[in-house]
């Protein structure tokens, strides 16, 4: 808790209002998430003393969708369409397919966001899987120890399982291509597919974004290849773009510090329009406490105790509870003390 430090978004709001004044409504702000919009709007409200139009806000998903004719498909529908394709190659009930089919879509999502040649990547994966599947050197006793092989099938030989395993991997390039073709024909897509199509359309000139607005990009960290294509596009557009990076020199200025790896590239490729204060790590006072808890539920209960210890004036937007597991959100909400007015 550092009450004296100005937040990143409040600094961005201050710089934009100083430079554009009431004309701030002509800007389009691009954030990694919708949450940032709330905090920047709050920061602008503290600066502006009369009624003005707000700038436009877009998340990365919004701006990518604007460059494609596709809409984001419902998760269950996307998974069902994948199963229809998969079942033409392999005979497997939907309930067994569901969980790892979800993981497969996540893999396809990353392949597309990073604009990877899927056929080449999946062929390489198949070769890796063949190496991993070669377990002929293990003794029967060692095989019994490996839980993976113990959990596969009943009464089937290991060689049959290996062949089935590799057969699935060999069909992935075809499944990937057929899956994309079906989704395109239906006008829907998963997030990575939309990102890739948007990047390809922007590069080829098939799609355009509004040229009468100036884009402000703020708060991003690791960028996928499709996002870089978008940023290159708006950077070279008629009104250009401005970039703001949220970082601390403690880790960015140190080339060996892994926390600054992506940001160092971003700052070099898309230089910041104006400097943002970035010495909080060294200058601000910090107090860290490490508390052992026997379970996640106990953590939620202890958070309530910690909040009760804070002065009421600190129970506002300056205090954050960061969960390592999003499944703990509901138990945490039920554990919040009555002294917390709003969250």
Tab-separated table of C-alpha atoms in Angstrom, residues 78-207:
chain	number	residue	atom	x	y	z
A	78	UNK	CA	-16.995	-23.952	-30.613
A	79	UNK	CA	-16.221	-27.148	-28.714
A	80	UNK	CA	-19.168	-28.940	-30.321
A	81	UNK	CA	-18.026	-27.948	-33.813
A	82	UNK	CA	-14.557	-29.269	-33.000
A	83	UNK	CA	-16.031	-32.569	-31.822
A	84	UNK	CA	-17.960	-32.956	-35.096
A	85	UNK	CA	-14.663	-32.677	-37.003
A	86	UNK	CA	-12.767	-34.849	-34.547
A	87	UNK	CA	-15.380	-37.624	-34.636
A	88	UNK	CA	-14.902	-38.023	-38.394
A	89	UNK	CA	-11.318	-39.077	-37.654
A	90	UNK	CA	-11.708	-40.903	-34.334
A	91	UNK	CA	-14.497	-42.784	-32.608
A	92	UNK	CA	-14.713	-41.278	-29.126
A	93	UNK	CA	-17.747	-40.265	-27.026
A	94	UNK	CA	-18.270	-36.559	-26.404
A	95	UNK	CA	-17.974	-36.845	-22.618
A	96	UNK	CA	-14.452	-38.297	-22.928
A	97	UNK	CA	-13.509	-35.741	-25.567
A	98	UNK	CA	-14.855	-32.666	-23.747
A	99	UNK	CA	-12.032	-31.958	-21.294
A	100	UNK	CA	-9.049	-32.457	-23.546
A	101	UNK	CA	-10.959	-30.904	-26.478
A	102	UNK	CA	-11.017	-27.710	-24.423
A	103	UNK	CA	-7.227	-27.919	-24.067
A	104	UNK	CA	-6.910	-28.526	-27.803
A	105	UNK	CA	-8.801	-25.297	-28.552
A	106	UNK	CA	-6.412	-23.472	-26.200
A	107	UNK	CA	-3.494	-24.832	-28.228
A	108	UNK	CA	-5.132	-23.792	-31.505
A	109	UNK	CA	-5.754	-20.366	-29.942
A	110	UNK	CA	-2.037	-19.862	-29.233
A	111	UNK	CA	-1.039	-21.199	-32.664
A	112	UNK	CA	-3.213	-18.553	-34.283
A	113	UNK	CA	-2.336	-15.649	-31.986
A	114	UNK	CA	1.341	-16.206	-32.729
A	115	UNK	CA	0.579	-16.828	-36.435
A	116	UNK	CA	2.486	-20.118	-36.419
A	117	UNK	CA	2.439	-22.510	-39.392
A	118	UNK	CA	0.151	-25.088	-37.801
A	119	UNK	CA	1.013	-27.950	-40.161
A	120	UNK	CA	4.736	-27.504	-39.491
A	121	UNK	CA	4.327	-27.154	-35.733
A	122	UNK	CA	2.007	-30.129	-35.355
A	123	UNK	CA	4.278	-32.272	-37.508
A	124	UNK	CA	7.166	-31.421	-35.201
A	125	UNK	CA	5.007	-32.215	-32.175
A	126	UNK	CA	4.223	-35.600	-33.687
A	127	UNK	CA	7.947	-36.344	-33.978
A	128	UNK	CA	8.429	-35.358	-30.352
A	129	UNK	CA	5.531	-37.571	-29.294
A	130	UNK	CA	7.049	-40.499	-31.183
A	131	UNK	CA	10.248	-40.048	-29.197
A	132	UNK	CA	8.345	-39.748	-25.943
A	133	UNK	CA	6.252	-42.803	-26.771
A	134	UNK	CA	9.307	-45.007	-27.266
A	135	UNK	CA	9.385	-46.653	-23.856
A	136	UNK	CA	10.691	-50.030	-24.961
A	137	UNK	CA	13.781	-49.608	-22.785
A	138	UNK	CA	11.735	-49.630	-19.558
A	139	UNK	CA	11.331	-52.786	-17.523
A	140	UNK	CA	7.842	-54.086	-16.599
A	141	UNK	CA	8.466	-52.922	-13.028
A	142	UNK	CA	9.293	-49.404	-14.228
A	143	UNK	CA	6.242	-49.344	-16.453
A	144	UNK	CA	4.023	-50.111	-13.492
A	145	UNK	CA	5.349	-47.015	-11.766
A	146	UNK	CA	4.394	-44.665	-14.595
A	147	UNK	CA	0.882	-43.494	-13.795
A	148	UNK	CA	0.221	-42.345	-17.328
A	149	UNK	CA	0.469	-45.807	-18.798
A	150	UNK	CA	-1.297	-47.357	-15.808
A	151	UNK	CA	-4.319	-45.123	-16.396
A	152	UNK	CA	-4.760	-45.883	-20.100
A	153	UNK	CA	-7.288	-48.512	-21.138
A	154	UNK	CA	-8.055	-51.911	-19.738
A	155	UNK	CA	-6.536	-55.006	-21.208
A	156	UNK	CA	-4.863	-53.200	-24.089
A	157	UNK	CA	-1.173	-53.511	-24.858
A	158	UNK	CA	1.204	-50.604	-24.639
A	159	UNK	CA	2.031	-50.850	-28.338
A	160	UNK	CA	-1.666	-50.495	-29.216
A	161	UNK	CA	-1.928	-47.477	-26.955
A	162	UNK	CA	1.129	-45.882	-28.533
A	163	UNK	CA	-0.307	-46.390	-31.983
A	164	UNK	CA	-3.635	-44.882	-30.943
A	165	UNK	CA	-1.867	-41.959	-29.286
A	166	UNK	CA	0.230	-41.204	-32.376
A	167	UNK	CA	-2.729	-41.709	-34.687
A	168	UNK	CA	-4.516	-38.835	-32.943
A	169	UNK	CA	-1.485	-36.563	-33.227
A	170	UNK	CA	-1.113	-37.337	-36.936
A	171	UNK	CA	-4.652	-36.153	-37.614
A	172	UNK	CA	-4.290	-32.832	-35.795
A	173	UNK	CA	-3.147	-30.825	-38.861
A	174	UNK	CA	-6.228	-31.987	-40.794
A	175	UNK	CA	-8.511	-31.393	-37.799
A	176	UNK	CA	-7.102	-27.884	-37.363
A	177	UNK	CA	-7.663	-26.933	-41.027
A	178	UNK	CA	-11.130	-28.491	-41.248
A	179	UNK	CA	-12.134	-26.878	-37.946
A	180	UNK	CA	-11.140	-23.399	-39.142
A	181	UNK	CA	-12.925	-23.884	-42.476
A	182	UNK	CA	-16.166	-24.888	-40.755
A	183	UNK	CA	-16.027	-21.931	-38.337
A	184	UNK	CA	-15.294	-19.516	-41.205
A	185	UNK	CA	-18.291	-20.819	-43.123
A	186	UNK	CA	-20.479	-20.154	-40.080
A	187	UNK	CA	-19.062	-16.664	-39.450
A	188	UNK	CA	-17.776	-17.469	-35.973
A	189	UNK	CA	-14.354	-18.051	-34.446
A	190	UNK	CA	-12.394	-18.479	-31.248
A	191	UNK	CA	-10.257	-15.575	-30.040
A	192	UNK	CA	-6.940	-16.622	-31.590
A	193	UNK	CA	-8.587	-17.357	-34.935
A	194	UNK	CA	-10.094	-13.857	-34.996
A	195	UNK	CA	-6.719	-12.321	-34.068
A	196	UNK	CA	-4.951	-14.171	-36.865
A	197	UNK	CA	-7.550	-13.332	-39.495
A	198	UNK	CA	-7.548	-9.669	-38.442
A	199	UNK	CA	-3.741	-9.482	-38.674
A	200	UNK	CA	-3.737	-11.159	-42.093
A	201	UNK	CA	-6.460	-8.817	-43.403
A	202	UNK	CA	-4.673	-5.720	-42.096
A	203	UNK	CA	-1.362	-6.801	-43.660
A	204	UNK	CA	-2.955	-7.529	-47.033
A	205	UNK	CA	-5.002	-4.324	-47.078
A	206	UNK	CA	-8.249	-6.291	-47.140
A	207	UNK	CA	-9.378	-4.629	-43.918
